[in-house]
Structure formats: C-alpha cells, structure tokens
Amino acid sequence: MRLLLVEDSQRLRVTLVRALARLGYAVDEACGGDEAMASVGVHPYDAIILDLMLPGKSGLELLETWRRRGDLTPVIILTALASVADRVRGLALGADDYLVKPFAIEELAARLEAVIRRHRGQADSRIQVADLEIDLAARTVRRCGTSLSLTAREFSLLECLARHPGRVFSREQIEARLYGEADSPLSNAVDAAIYALRRKLSPGDEPVLIHTRRGLGYVLEERP
Amino acid sequence: MKSIRRQMALSIGAAAAILLIGGGAGLHLTLSKTLTGQFDKSLVTKAQALLIASEIDDGEFEIDLDVQAFAGFGSSSPGDYFEVYSEAGLALSRSPSLGTADLPLPENLISELSGFADLVLPDGVTGRAYWETFTPSDDLEGHFRGTRILVASDTSQLRKTLRTVAFVILSFGGGAILASLAVLYLVIGLALKPVGRLSADVQRIDVHRLSTGLVVDGFPVELQGVAAKLNELLARLEVSFARERRFTSDAAHELRTPLAELRAMTELGATWPDEFTAEHGREMLEVLAELESLLETLSLLAKADSEVSPHLEPVDLGAGVRESLERLDVDLKRRRLTVDSEISAGSVLTDPVLWRAIVANLLGNAVTYAAEGSTLRVCASPHLFSVENDAPDLDPPDLDRLFERFWRKSSSRTEKGHSGLGLSVVRAAATFLGGECSASLRGSRLLVEVRWGGMPPS
C-alpha cells in the first residue's frame, strides 16, 4: 500500500514515515504544496495524508485541484485547524476523513485502512481466499484456523494480492505499492518477498495460493 | 422579591394616607370649632334675649314668659334650659323645661363673670352652657347685683352632625386612599413599563452575540442613556471576548503541532523501541524547548496585558542588545548578516523582563527574515529602540497585520521557533511600558521602532 504524506513539519513527517513504514505502508513524503502536486502526477497512491497549512499551495487548494481533475484517491486531512467550520470545509471539498492534531498513530492507521476499504467498495475488513482468512483492520492472517505471523511488508504484499483475488500483478505494480520513493529495493526484492510469503502461508502441506504467471506476474487464487 | 412598582405604590399610598388622615382630622376639627362657636353664639343670644326680657317687679326677679317661649325655653322645648341665680346662689327663675329641677353649676361659675362649660343636663344628656353675671337694669336699689344667668342647650344634634361629618370624611378618605393605591399601582406600572422592557431586552441578549445590543430609540429619554451605555459596554465586551476567543484558539492551534510531533515520536518509540535513537531524544527535547518558549511568550503577553504597574529599574542599554546579538550569533553567521548598531551609553528605566523581550523579539525577527547577506541596523537610546532590516517578502498591506497575534506571512510551520507572537509581544510590552511601537516599509527595508516618549532616562 503506497501512501503520500504531505506535511510541512519535518519532525512530524519523518516520524510518521517511520511509523507507517513499520505498519507495512510504502510512504512518499512531500513538505509543500507544489511538491505534493508533482508526486500525485507521477505515482498512483492508495491514500494521501494531507496537512492544510503548507508552504506554496495550501492543502485545501491541492484537494480541490485533485478532485476537479477527477482524482478520487482517498484523502485524510491531518491538521491543527480544529474548528467545526474547518472540518466542514475540508470534507465538503472532497476529503474522506479529517483528523486533528495531536492524534494517535494507531487511529491514523485505522482511519487509513477504513478510507481505503471504502474507496474500494469493501464494507468488510476481512478477506477470505479458500481457507486463508485476512483481517485488514486487525492486520491478522489465519490459515485453516491457525494464526500466521507476517512481517509488515509481507502483510502488505498479501494485502495487495488479496484485495483482488484472481488478478495478476506485475513485479513493477507490486514494487510500486510496496516501496516508497525513499526505498531502493534490490531487483529481486519482490521475488524474494513472494517466496517468503508463500512459505509462511503454507506452513504444513496446505495447497499453495500464490501462483506465478510466467512473464506476467503473480496472482492469489485457489486452484483445484 | 422586591418590586419597584409595589414599593412605590405602597410608599406613595402611605404618604397620601397620612396627608388624607391629617387633612380629614384638620377638617373635622375646624368644622367642630365652627359649629361649637355657632352653638355658643346662639347660647349667648338666648341669654341676651332673656336678660333684656328680665325685670324687677315688686322686688321679685321675673322674665317675661312670652320672651321665654320665643327664645325657645317653653315647656315644649325640652332641650333648652336656663336658670337665674342670685349672688348668694338662690334660684330666682328657671325655664319651664327644667320643671322643679336645677341646672348643675359649672365649677368656675362663681369665679368668672361669664363663660362656657360642658355639663350633663337634667334629662341625662350632655349639653353646653353659658353663664353671665349681670344686674337687672331696673334694679335701682342694687338688690340683685351679681345675679347670674345660666343658659344650657342639648348638644346631641351638634354631636350627631360632627359624627356624620367624621363618618363622611373617614369614608371618603378611606375610599380615596384605596382608590389612589389602585390608580397609583396602575400608573406606576405604566410608567415602569420601559424599565421592564429594558430588563427583558437585557435578559434576552444572546451571550454569544453581545454586539446585537438594545434598540435605544424605543426607550424613553430617561432610559436612552442607560441603554446606549449598555450597548457601548456590550460592544466592548464582544470585542474583548472575540479577541480572547481568537487568542485562545490561536494558542491552542500553535500548541497542536508540537504536541502532535511529541506524541508521534513518543508513540513510535513506545511501539517500536528499536526506532528510538538518541537523535529522537534530541528532537523531542527540541519540541519541548519550543513548547516552553511558546508558553513563556504567552506568559509575557499575559503580563503585558495585565493592568498592574510595570516594575521599573535601570537597565543598561548596550548590555541587553549585545546579549541578544550574542545568542543570535550562529544564525547571523549562517545567514551572513552584518549588524550596524548605534547604541547610546547609559541606561533606561524600564521593566527588565519586558525590555529583554522587546530587544530579543525584534532582533530575532530581523535575523530570521532579513535577506541573506544583508545588513541589520540597530539603534538604542533612552527614548528609542529600533531595528531595520531587508524584508523583500513583505508588502505594504502586510504592515496592518504585522502585529496581529499568531500572524505569519506564511501559515506553514517550516520556520522553526517562530509562532507569530513576537511583534505582538513587542507592541503589548511597549504599550504596557507607556510607549508605542510602529512599523514602516522604506522600499524593501522594514523599520520597527519602539519609542518611550514619557519614560525618563535614568
């Protein structure tokens, strides 16, 4: 899951990038309005965390521009402006959620998960593929009722594939969702991650669920 | 609960009652005296008529019976009596109405030649008497010298008349008091209606919209001044509340970002301890220092906004400026700024805390916002402290907002340590110290001056 964090406070930005990375998100960061505008044009994001008072273009101007262009990427406004009028203005311009500083990282993550799920039309945070159960909100995975332990990146990779079971994802697509601009993954990082995830999803003799489509990419599906 | 209407009606009613009772009593007394006077006159007239009709016939004292009847002392006039006594007290003649009875003698009948007295008549009713000492005109030998005539009449009619008068006065007076109380209550109610409306209007004032105030024209002249003054006070309160609300909201807003930073850093370290490094600790201390600085600035503003007198003491002019410049030395060098200062020798009589705040804020702003490589000009004298620097980003319209609390040219937080309170602290402190602070643009150079017109140098 790839996010864009637009925040002018450097300390908060750096801290949030670290925390979100630990939660399995790939995060790109922008410290001003113009930088954010440039990033959105280049990469597809699963969600954007947007401060309002920014140097250059303000957060509300950015949001208005994106929505006018038809970009419906979920946006969570993260700001010190706490008045009802500010919240209403932000939501009216197309923000999906509004979080006032100071906030809990745990709450930000839950809201991120919720807006992304809503955006994809998934009311339930749980996904089931064959005997594999994934709870995106609780960030837990069970196979045949047994709890599996995944790293944040592995969970992110599984989430990426599980949100669209049966759909083939290319290496590039997976890489774009798993790694931010600041990350520099090795060329076989995706293959290595897929290999590790396959092993963790089948600790016993369970059938493999992640399959390789030669020359195309990877797919999560149950095969008879 | 006390009511002006009830109190006024009762007070005025009580005053009216006292006046009416006094007036009634006076009227009754006057009438009583007049009627008694007339009664007495008729007694005297009757006595005179009897005296004229008296004669000495064969050495006997007599009064013509026709005259007696004419004067009303006949046997058919039971209420009127007379009796004539010799000097020795023997009855010489009496009215037929007395029969064989005697009139009771008043105590002072002997000692005084004439007079009036109240007495109980033979028929048991109260009456009034007149007596006179005389000598019959035809008593040539003087045998009847010192003869006294006592004339008395029943006063029951007079008393009845006076009782009727008293009853009428009391009835009308009581009625008038009750009626006046009712009328007073109504009239006072009508007169006080605008006061009631003023009270209702004041109670209806919305605490969140004080400036709507009262409609002054609707009140009588006596209350228009009160309403106008109330409106003025409400307007001032509204402005003051709005300023307080904005300040509180701005202060809360300024605290939110550093708190968010601190919370996020703490949460990161607590959830993933391997993420917590010494660098993190230093950053958290930086945030805390910024929060402390913000709180100190807010305390300074609160001090400058308070109405207590400043604590004045001599402060060395040069020392304060040099101390502030030393603290800013790293930034001065980093931004390649030079300082051209003109500082008078001696000291200024001022509040040392506020003076340091003025100097530090003006110099700090100049160092942060001046164009790199430019020159700052600093002047300090007992009556003036000014800082001039290049401010290429500032426009003339910005001057109006320069002293607003929390105002920054850019609303973002990329400028560390500047909350937008500096210049408002300078202005509040200057005003508190009896001076004034102003800013002007000279081309692209910003000049901020703090002047102490009335502050004597030490």
XYZ file of C-alpha atoms in Angstrom:
682
model
C 0.000 0.000 0.000
C 1.523 3.233 -1.080
C 0.763 6.493 0.647
C 1.669 10.135 0.136
C 2.273 12.110 3.308
C 2.071 15.882 2.783
C 3.259 17.606 5.968
C 5.430 20.710 6.419
C 6.637 19.887 9.924
C 9.777 17.937 9.226
C 9.864 16.206 12.611
C 6.269 15.007 12.327
C 6.780 13.948 8.729
C 9.872 11.860 9.457
C 8.258 10.249 12.493
C 5.075 9.374 10.613
C 7.002 7.933 7.660
C 8.867 5.607 10.049
C 5.718 4.576 11.887
C 3.705 3.959 8.714
C 6.598 2.014 7.203
C 6.596 -0.205 10.301
C 2.904 -0.772 9.687
C 3.711 -2.011 6.170
C 2.917 1.080 4.160
C 5.220 2.445 1.492
C 5.254 6.189 2.121
C 6.326 9.025 -0.129
C 6.700 12.375 1.560
C 6.148 15.963 0.458
C 6.848 19.042 2.574
C 4.945 21.557 0.478
C 2.019 22.004 -1.861
C 3.988 22.119 -5.089
C 5.990 19.014 -4.226
C 2.773 17.132 -3.395
C 1.197 18.200 -6.662
C 4.198 16.853 -8.572
C 4.203 13.498 -6.730
C 0.491 12.844 -7.312
C 1.004 13.269 -11.028
C 3.752 10.611 -11.091
C 2.625 7.770 -8.801
C -0.717 6.142 -8.042
C -1.383 6.260 -4.290
C -3.748 4.190 -2.201
C -4.309 7.190 0.066
C -2.981 10.666 0.795
C -2.435 12.174 4.245
C -2.708 15.923 3.803
C -1.800 18.803 6.113
C -3.685 22.045 5.368
C -1.260 24.859 6.147
C 1.586 24.297 3.729
C 4.157 26.468 2.050
C 3.190 27.085 -1.568
C -0.234 25.669 -2.394
C -2.404 25.069 0.680
C -3.835 21.621 1.437
C -7.344 22.724 0.508
C -6.136 24.080 -2.857
C -4.417 20.749 -3.569
C -7.521 18.776 -2.650
C -9.745 20.989 -4.781
C -7.398 20.591 -7.774
C -7.243 16.788 -7.457
C -10.993 16.406 -7.151
C -11.581 18.770 -10.066
C -9.304 16.609 -12.175
C -11.331 13.551 -11.187
C -8.631 12.072 -8.954
C -10.582 10.231 -6.246
C -7.603 8.923 -4.246
C -8.761 8.799 -0.598
C -7.506 11.826 1.342
C -7.242 12.145 5.108
C -6.733 15.718 6.277
C -4.315 15.874 9.199
C -4.245 19.375 10.629
C -4.086 21.629 13.677
C -7.187 23.510 12.474
C -9.758 22.096 14.840
C -12.869 24.219 14.335
C -16.105 22.746 13.011
C -16.010 25.209 10.100
C -12.543 23.953 9.079
C -13.653 20.306 9.263
C -16.780 21.012 7.233
C -14.784 22.933 4.619
C -12.271 20.096 4.282
C -14.900 17.364 3.996
C -17.005 19.473 1.616
C -14.031 19.839 -0.719
C -13.779 16.068 -1.004
C -11.651 14.853 1.895
C -12.572 11.338 3.030
C -11.668 11.921 6.669
C -10.402 14.660 8.972
C -8.027 14.110 11.867
C -6.999 16.904 14.237
C -3.504 17.121 15.733
C -2.405 15.778 18.132
C -3.543 12.275 17.201
C -2.675 8.636 17.838
C -0.751 6.830 15.095
C -2.958 3.824 15.755
C -6.044 5.927 14.976
C -4.461 7.339 11.820
C -3.706 3.796 10.638
C -7.266 2.639 11.378
C -8.727 5.580 9.506
C -6.356 4.969 6.577
C -7.488 1.375 6.412
C -11.141 2.438 6.575
C -10.930 5.090 3.821
C -9.011 2.743 1.529
C -11.550 -0.017 2.131
C -14.450 2.336 1.497
C -12.760 3.604 -1.645
C -12.534 0.036 -2.945
C -16.130 -0.654 -2.064
C -15.263 -3.206 0.617
C -17.565 -2.862 3.587
C -15.902 -5.733 5.441
C -12.289 -5.558 6.535
C -11.966 -9.358 6.224
C -10.996 -11.168 3.030
C -11.226 -14.924 2.602
C -9.467 -16.868 -0.154
C -10.034 -20.653 0.220
C -9.031 -21.435 3.816
C -6.976 -18.239 4.149
C -8.562 -15.505 6.279
C -7.117 -11.983 6.268
C -8.365 -9.256 8.623
C -7.119 -5.968 7.180
C -8.264 -3.914 10.196
C -6.729 -6.180 12.822
C -3.840 -6.951 10.456
C -4.042 -10.687 11.214
C -3.791 -13.728 8.943
C -5.097 -17.254 9.644
C -4.791 -20.397 7.563
C -7.078 -23.311 8.416
C -7.814 -21.501 11.686
C -4.110 -21.220 12.614
C -2.713 -17.750 13.160
C 0.259 -16.871 10.934
C 2.956 -14.329 11.777
C 3.920 -11.998 8.899
C 6.244 -9.011 8.731
C 4.687 -5.643 7.848
C 5.987 -5.862 4.293
C 4.772 -9.425 3.851
C 1.351 -8.427 5.105
C 1.369 -5.504 2.699
C 2.232 -7.807 -0.176
C -0.516 -10.260 0.797
C -2.992 -7.394 1.160
C -2.093 -6.109 -2.294
C -2.780 -9.521 -3.866
C -5.760 -10.419 -1.664
C -7.725 -7.256 -2.398
C -8.105 -8.545 -5.962
C -8.043 -12.355 -5.861
C -7.512 -13.817 -9.340
C -5.954 -10.629 -10.676
C -2.375 -10.816 -11.927
C 0.010 -8.189 -10.527
C 3.259 -7.462 -12.352
C 6.549 -7.100 -10.435
C 6.507 -3.371 -11.194
C 2.975 -2.948 -9.865
C 3.838 -4.781 -6.669
C 7.053 -2.822 -6.259
C 5.198 0.468 -6.697
C 2.778 -0.498 -3.948
C 5.345 -1.891 -1.532
C 8.174 0.577 -1.765
C 8.242 4.352 -1.458
C 10.490 6.772 -3.315
C 12.980 6.695 -0.480
C 13.308 2.884 -0.617
C 15.746 1.352 -3.073
C 14.809 -2.323 -3.300
C 17.066 -4.860 -4.923
C 15.966 -6.112 -8.349
C 14.767 -9.464 -6.925
C 13.193 -7.970 -3.798
C 9.632 -8.743 -4.968
C 10.510 -12.325 -5.945
C 12.209 -12.866 -2.588
C 9.203 -11.419 -0.729
C 6.793 -13.657 -2.728
C 8.910 -16.705 -1.928
C 8.960 -15.905 1.775
C 5.219 -15.215 1.859
C 4.408 -18.469 0.025
C 6.327 -20.428 2.634
C 4.619 -18.647 5.530
C 1.156 -19.178 4.031
C 1.751 -22.927 3.736
C 3.452 -23.931 6.982
C 2.283 -27.552 6.574
C 1.008 -29.322 3.497
C -1.590 -26.698 2.631
C -2.018 -26.019 -1.072
C -0.114 -23.012 -2.476
C -2.299 -19.960 -3.016
C 0.172 -17.520 -4.623
C 0.938 -18.593 -8.192
C 3.419 -17.318 -10.762
C 2.228 -16.410 -14.249
C 5.350 -16.599 -16.284
C 6.182 -13.303 -17.940
C 3.143 -11.644 -16.352
C 3.489 -11.605 -12.571
C 1.812 -13.123 -9.525
C -1.764 -13.999 -8.598
C -3.528 -15.098 -5.397
C -6.196 -17.683 -6.089
C -7.362 -21.129 -5.167
C -6.644 -23.726 -7.824
C -8.417 -27.049 -7.914
C -38.639 39.635 45.765
C -38.580 43.431 45.935
C -40.723 45.176 43.357
C -40.175 48.837 42.496
C -43.822 49.079 41.459
C -45.157 47.669 44.730
C -42.705 49.665 46.818
C -43.519 52.924 45.045
C -47.286 52.300 45.226
C -47.061 51.485 48.953
C -44.785 54.446 49.733
C -46.847 56.972 47.794
C -50.058 55.374 49.135
C -48.772 55.657 52.716
C -47.822 59.316 52.170
C -51.237 60.020 50.617
C -52.956 58.227 53.520
C -51.057 60.304 56.091
C -51.967 63.505 54.209
C -55.605 62.463 53.853
C -55.902 61.462 57.525
C -54.233 64.716 58.597
C -56.451 66.726 56.255
C -59.571 64.900 57.422
C -58.690 65.419 61.066
C -57.994 69.116 60.388
C -61.271 69.499 58.537
C -63.173 67.783 61.330
C -61.516 69.948 63.982
C -62.249 73.143 62.061
C -65.860 72.136 61.495
C -66.202 71.142 65.127
C -64.811 74.514 66.281
C -67.019 76.464 63.851
C -70.195 74.610 64.786
C -69.399 74.839 68.520
C -68.733 78.566 68.037
C -72.106 78.998 66.361
C -73.718 76.939 69.136
C -72.085 79.153 71.740
C -73.232 82.292 69.901
C -76.824 81.058 69.939
C -76.480 80.426 73.724
C -75.190 83.991 74.190
C -78.046 85.384 72.032
C -80.591 83.444 74.055
C -79.067 84.694 77.284
C -79.085 88.284 75.993
C -82.764 87.942 74.974
C -83.619 86.653 78.432
C -81.673 89.466 80.091
C -83.478 92.070 78.012
C -86.784 90.492 78.991
C -85.890 90.374 82.710
C -87.384 92.840 85.147
C -87.818 93.513 88.874
C -91.427 93.509 89.704
C -92.359 94.189 93.304
C -88.856 93.279 94.334
C -89.117 89.981 92.509
C -86.989 88.949 89.585
C -89.078 87.974 86.584
C -88.672 87.158 82.926
C -91.497 87.627 80.505
C -92.984 84.221 79.682
C -93.599 85.150 76.029
C -89.991 86.031 75.592
C -89.047 82.744 77.277
C -91.247 80.874 74.851
C -89.924 82.944 71.941
C -86.335 82.229 72.974
C -87.128 78.527 72.963
C -87.331 77.842 76.722
C -91.005 76.990 76.819
C -92.245 73.720 78.242
C -92.412 72.380 74.670
C -88.647 72.867 74.242
C -87.128 70.037 76.295
C -83.573 70.530 75.096
C -83.115 74.216 76.147
C -82.792 75.385 79.737
C -81.965 78.449 81.742
C -81.767 79.246 85.421
C -81.120 82.552 87.165
C -79.276 82.610 90.493
C -78.852 85.354 92.985
C -75.323 86.289 94.056
C -75.932 84.041 97.051
C -76.734 81.115 94.789
C -80.545 81.065 95.231
C -82.564 80.182 92.143
C -84.523 83.296 91.133
C -86.034 81.913 87.967
C -85.820 78.802 85.770
C -87.098 77.729 82.392
C -90.340 75.746 82.223
C -88.359 72.924 80.599
C -86.489 72.440 83.912
C -89.658 71.951 85.848
C -88.517 71.957 89.502
C -85.053 70.711 88.769
C -81.866 72.781 88.853
C -79.152 73.009 86.271
C -75.828 71.638 87.538
C -73.478 74.506 88.310
C -70.212 74.660 86.389
C -67.124 74.745 88.656
C -65.969 78.182 87.637
C -69.422 79.796 87.697
C -68.555 81.768 90.806
C -65.032 82.766 89.979
C -65.663 84.028 86.471
C -68.187 86.647 85.374
C -69.071 84.773 82.196
C -68.057 81.612 80.380
C -68.936 78.381 78.673
C -68.967 74.894 80.062
C -69.950 71.380 79.091
C -72.321 69.690 81.515
C -74.833 66.884 81.935
C -78.376 68.195 81.603
C -81.189 67.096 83.944
C -82.567 64.743 81.326
C -79.210 62.944 81.376
C -77.877 64.073 78.021
C -74.747 66.164 77.559
C -75.160 69.781 76.841
C -73.352 73.087 76.765
C -73.959 76.059 78.954
C -73.258 79.782 79.006
C -73.390 81.925 82.058
C -73.151 85.652 82.594
C -73.166 87.842 85.694
C -75.474 90.841 85.419
C -77.522 93.379 87.288
C -81.076 93.882 86.021
C -81.462 97.380 84.534
C -84.367 98.273 86.750
C -82.672 97.180 89.982
C -82.249 100.671 91.255
C -81.540 99.607 94.824
C -78.917 97.082 93.803
C -80.573 94.118 95.499
C -79.968 91.917 92.516
C -76.346 92.872 91.874
C -74.214 89.820 90.999
C -77.165 87.884 89.585
C -76.103 85.065 87.248
C -77.965 83.592 84.328
C -77.056 80.095 83.164
C -78.321 79.094 79.717
C -77.852 75.467 78.532
C -78.838 73.508 75.451
C -78.700 69.908 74.419
C -75.651 69.320 72.169
C -76.740 65.903 70.886
C -77.676 67.355 67.487
C -74.313 69.098 67.272
C -72.501 65.875 68.162
C -74.571 63.944 65.670
C -73.682 66.437 62.944
C -69.999 66.172 63.837
C -70.191 62.356 63.876
C -71.803 62.427 60.421
C -69.060 64.751 59.181
C -66.418 62.442 60.663
C -68.054 59.433 59.062
C -68.185 61.158 55.673
C -64.531 62.243 55.968
C -63.431 58.746 57.018
C -65.480 57.019 54.310
C -64.337 59.317 51.553
C -60.772 59.390 52.887
C -60.556 55.589 53.142
C -62.126 55.175 49.737
C -59.798 57.782 48.306
C -56.777 56.004 49.815
C -57.809 52.629 48.384
C -58.702 54.143 45.004
C -55.455 56.105 44.882
C -53.486 52.946 45.721
C -55.106 51.124 42.809
C -54.610 54.073 40.440
C -51.038 54.525 41.655
C -50.316 50.842 41.078
C -51.604 51.091 37.534
C -49.918 54.415 36.753
C -46.586 53.310 38.215
C -46.926 50.072 36.264
C -47.407 52.037 33.071
C -44.551 54.393 33.903
C -42.245 51.479 34.708
C -43.120 49.519 31.580
C -39.992 50.731 29.720
C -37.875 49.609 32.701
C -39.496 46.178 32.460
C -38.842 46.132 28.720
C -35.227 47.163 29.295
C -34.884 44.327 31.796
C -36.494 41.827 29.382
C -34.331 43.055 26.492
C -31.180 42.739 28.609
C -32.191 39.206 29.646
C -32.784 38.295 26.007
C -29.275 39.357 24.975
C -27.512 36.355 23.491
C -24.201 35.830 25.306
C -22.683 34.681 22.027
C -23.894 37.757 20.112
C -23.402 40.619 22.524
C -22.975 43.219 19.792
C -26.661 42.962 18.776
C -27.359 45.041 21.928
C -30.517 47.088 22.581
C -32.650 49.312 20.327
C -32.044 52.671 22.058
C -34.733 54.702 20.226
C -37.546 52.589 21.644
C -36.852 53.722 25.224
C -37.949 56.958 26.948
C -35.368 59.721 27.268
C -34.577 58.761 30.882
C -33.520 55.238 29.828
C -31.900 56.015 26.491
C -28.635 56.942 28.214
C -28.641 53.659 30.152
C -29.411 51.630 27.006
C -26.751 53.459 24.982
C -24.152 52.920 27.715
C -25.123 49.249 27.963
C -24.719 48.890 24.201
C -21.303 50.518 24.392
C -20.220 48.173 27.197
C -21.616 45.137 25.355
C -19.799 46.111 22.166
C -16.540 46.447 24.095
C -17.153 43.122 25.800
C -17.858 41.466 22.447
C -14.609 42.806 21.001
C -12.753 41.688 24.094
C -14.371 38.224 24.067
C -13.710 37.838 20.346
C -10.055 38.755 20.902
C -9.824 36.307 23.801
C -11.511 33.557 21.766
C -9.231 34.152 18.797
C -6.189 34.247 21.059
C -7.199 31.047 22.846
C -7.987 29.327 19.560
C -4.709 30.532 18.030
C -2.760 29.479 21.119
C -4.413 26.033 21.030
C -3.634 25.780 17.334
C 0.005 26.695 17.921
C 0.278 24.047 20.614
C -1.299 21.315 18.464
C 1.566 20.767 16.013
C 4.408 20.466 18.575
C 2.169 18.239 20.693
C 1.427 16.089 17.633
C 5.159 15.838 16.957
C 5.898 14.891 20.540
C 3.083 12.362 20.663
C 4.033 10.745 17.344
C 7.702 10.482 18.411
C 6.747 9.017 21.781
C 4.307 6.573 20.214
C 6.891 5.467 17.631
C 9.471 4.843 20.358
C 6.957 3.076 22.626
C 5.581 0.803 19.871
C 8.871 0.037 18.115
C 11.659 0.585 20.687
C 14.334 -0.089 18.043
C 13.186 3.110 16.290
C 14.049 5.206 19.331
C 17.503 6.735 18.930
C 19.480 9.488 20.620
C 18.544 11.697 17.675
C 14.904 11.079 18.543
C 15.545 12.127 22.109
C 17.245 15.327 20.967
C 14.348 16.125 18.652
C 11.860 15.560 21.455
C 13.863 17.937 23.655
C 13.780 20.477 20.825
C 9.996 20.228 20.652
C 9.776 20.645 24.420
C 12.031 23.710 24.225
C 9.748 25.194 21.576
C 6.711 24.497 23.731
C 8.428 26.128 26.707
C 9.337 29.127 24.600
C 5.740 29.421 23.382
C 4.451 29.238 26.952
C 6.967 31.855 28.070
C 5.827 34.128 25.266
C 2.202 33.620 26.214
C 3.089 34.411 29.842
C 4.844 37.585 28.677
C 1.735 38.590 26.752
C -0.424 37.878 29.768
C 1.905 40.056 31.865
C 1.836 42.871 29.294
C -1.954 42.572 29.010
C -2.432 42.772 32.764
C -3.253 46.060 34.413
C -0.676 46.026 37.174
C 2.081 48.636 37.123
C 5.415 47.748 35.499
C 8.339 47.027 37.769
C 10.849 49.695 36.668
C 14.565 49.607 37.238
C 17.594 50.934 35.344
C 18.701 48.599 32.533
C 21.956 49.065 30.629
C 21.097 49.897 27.019
C 24.104 48.271 25.377
C 24.209 45.128 27.542
C 20.708 43.937 26.561
C 21.362 44.420 22.837
C 24.784 42.748 22.961
C 23.423 39.800 24.940
C 20.655 39.220 22.371
C 23.066 39.534 19.450
C 25.428 37.000 21.053
C 22.593 34.481 21.269
C 21.837 35.031 17.604
C 25.476 34.837 16.561
C 25.216 31.384 14.926
C 22.265 32.464 12.779
C 23.898 35.804 11.965
C 26.954 33.960 10.640
C 24.922 31.282 8.863
C 22.899 33.896 7.049
C 25.955 36.154 6.537
C 24.227 39.133 8.149
C 26.096 42.165 9.426
C 24.888 44.427 12.212
C 25.313 48.186 12.115
C 24.460 49.403 15.599
C 24.186 52.828 17.194
C 23.770 52.400 20.926
C 23.823 55.291 23.388
C 25.768 54.913 26.594
C 23.831 54.753 29.843
C 20.702 53.043 30.910
C 16.963 53.185 30.534
C 14.398 52.990 33.332
C 12.229 50.060 32.321
C 10.879 46.621 33.204
C 13.920 44.359 32.588
C 11.885 41.280 31.543
C 9.767 43.171 29.035
C 12.743 45.162 27.777
C 14.644 41.928 27.060
C 11.529 40.560 25.306
C 11.339 43.648 23.074
C 15.019 43.548 22.134
C 15.162 39.744 21.665
C 11.999 39.557 19.554
C 12.899 42.446 17.239
C 16.447 41.186 16.713
C 15.273 37.556 16.365
C 12.718 38.509 13.714
C 15.289 40.603 11.831
C 17.825 37.753 11.830
C 15.230 35.225 10.633
C 13.525 37.262 7.950
C 16.257 39.593 6.628
C 17.604 38.805 3.173
C 20.790 36.726 3.346
C 23.978 38.746 3.282
C 22.168 41.986 4.140
C 22.815 44.476 6.934
C 20.686 44.992 10.057
C 20.615 48.446 11.562
C 20.016 48.646 15.322
C 19.516 51.911 17.268
C 19.120 52.108 21.044
C 18.728 55.278 23.102
C 16.843 56.053 26.320
C 13.799 57.007 24.238
C 14.016 54.738 21.217
C 14.869 51.206 20.217
C 14.650 50.413 16.506
C 15.674 47.611 14.163
C 15.801 47.960 10.404
C 16.375 45.074 8.018
C 15.831 43.954 4.450
C 12.375 42.376 4.138
C 11.952 41.537 0.466
C 8.922 39.273 1.105
C 6.920 41.921 2.938
C 4.293 44.036 1.139
C 2.732 47.306 2.413
C -0.631 45.580 3.179
C 1.263 43.182 5.483
C 2.088 46.103 7.800
C -1.527 46.167 9.008
C -1.324 42.518 10.091
C 2.268 42.533 11.296
C 1.282 42.996 14.985
C -1.611 40.513 14.941
C -1.070 37.614 17.280
C -0.004 34.405 15.516
C 0.183 36.143 12.154
C 2.925 34.874 9.863
C 3.469 35.793 6.274
C 3.351 32.082 5.512
C 0.961 29.920 7.523
C 3.187 26.858 7.276
C 5.445 25.644 10.042
C 8.667 25.446 8.108
C 10.079 28.386 10.126
C 11.062 26.729 13.354
C 10.671 28.656 16.572
C 8.538 31.491 15.196
C 4.984 31.326 16.436
C 3.924 34.695 15.028
C 3.719 36.168 18.513
C 6.978 38.161 18.540
C 5.762 41.519 17.267
C 2.530 41.381 19.239
C 4.650 40.776 22.363
C 6.804 43.798 21.422
C 3.774 46.046 20.910
C 1.983 44.841 24.080
C 5.169 45.293 26.141
C 5.833 48.769 24.664
C 2.251 49.863 25.404
C 2.466 48.425 28.929
C 5.648 50.449 29.492
C 3.886 53.624 28.372
C 5.482 53.724 24.937
C 4.400 52.810 21.454
C 5.565 50.519 18.687
C 5.235 51.139 14.954
C 6.428 49.574 11.716
C 7.061 51.107 8.317
C 8.446 49.976 4.985
C 11.180 52.028 3.370
C 11.472 50.474 -0.011
C 12.216 46.858 0.755
C 13.515 47.642 4.251
C 11.345 47.139 7.286
C 11.817 49.568 10.195
C 10.275 48.661 13.549
C 10.510 51.394 16.197
C 9.708 51.323 19.886
C 9.503 54.775 21.460
C 9.243 55.768 25.103
C 8.027 59.366 24.931
C 7.249 59.874 28.575
C 9.755 57.488 30.125
C 12.557 59.469 31.816
C 16.033 58.009 31.352
C 17.841 57.065 34.471
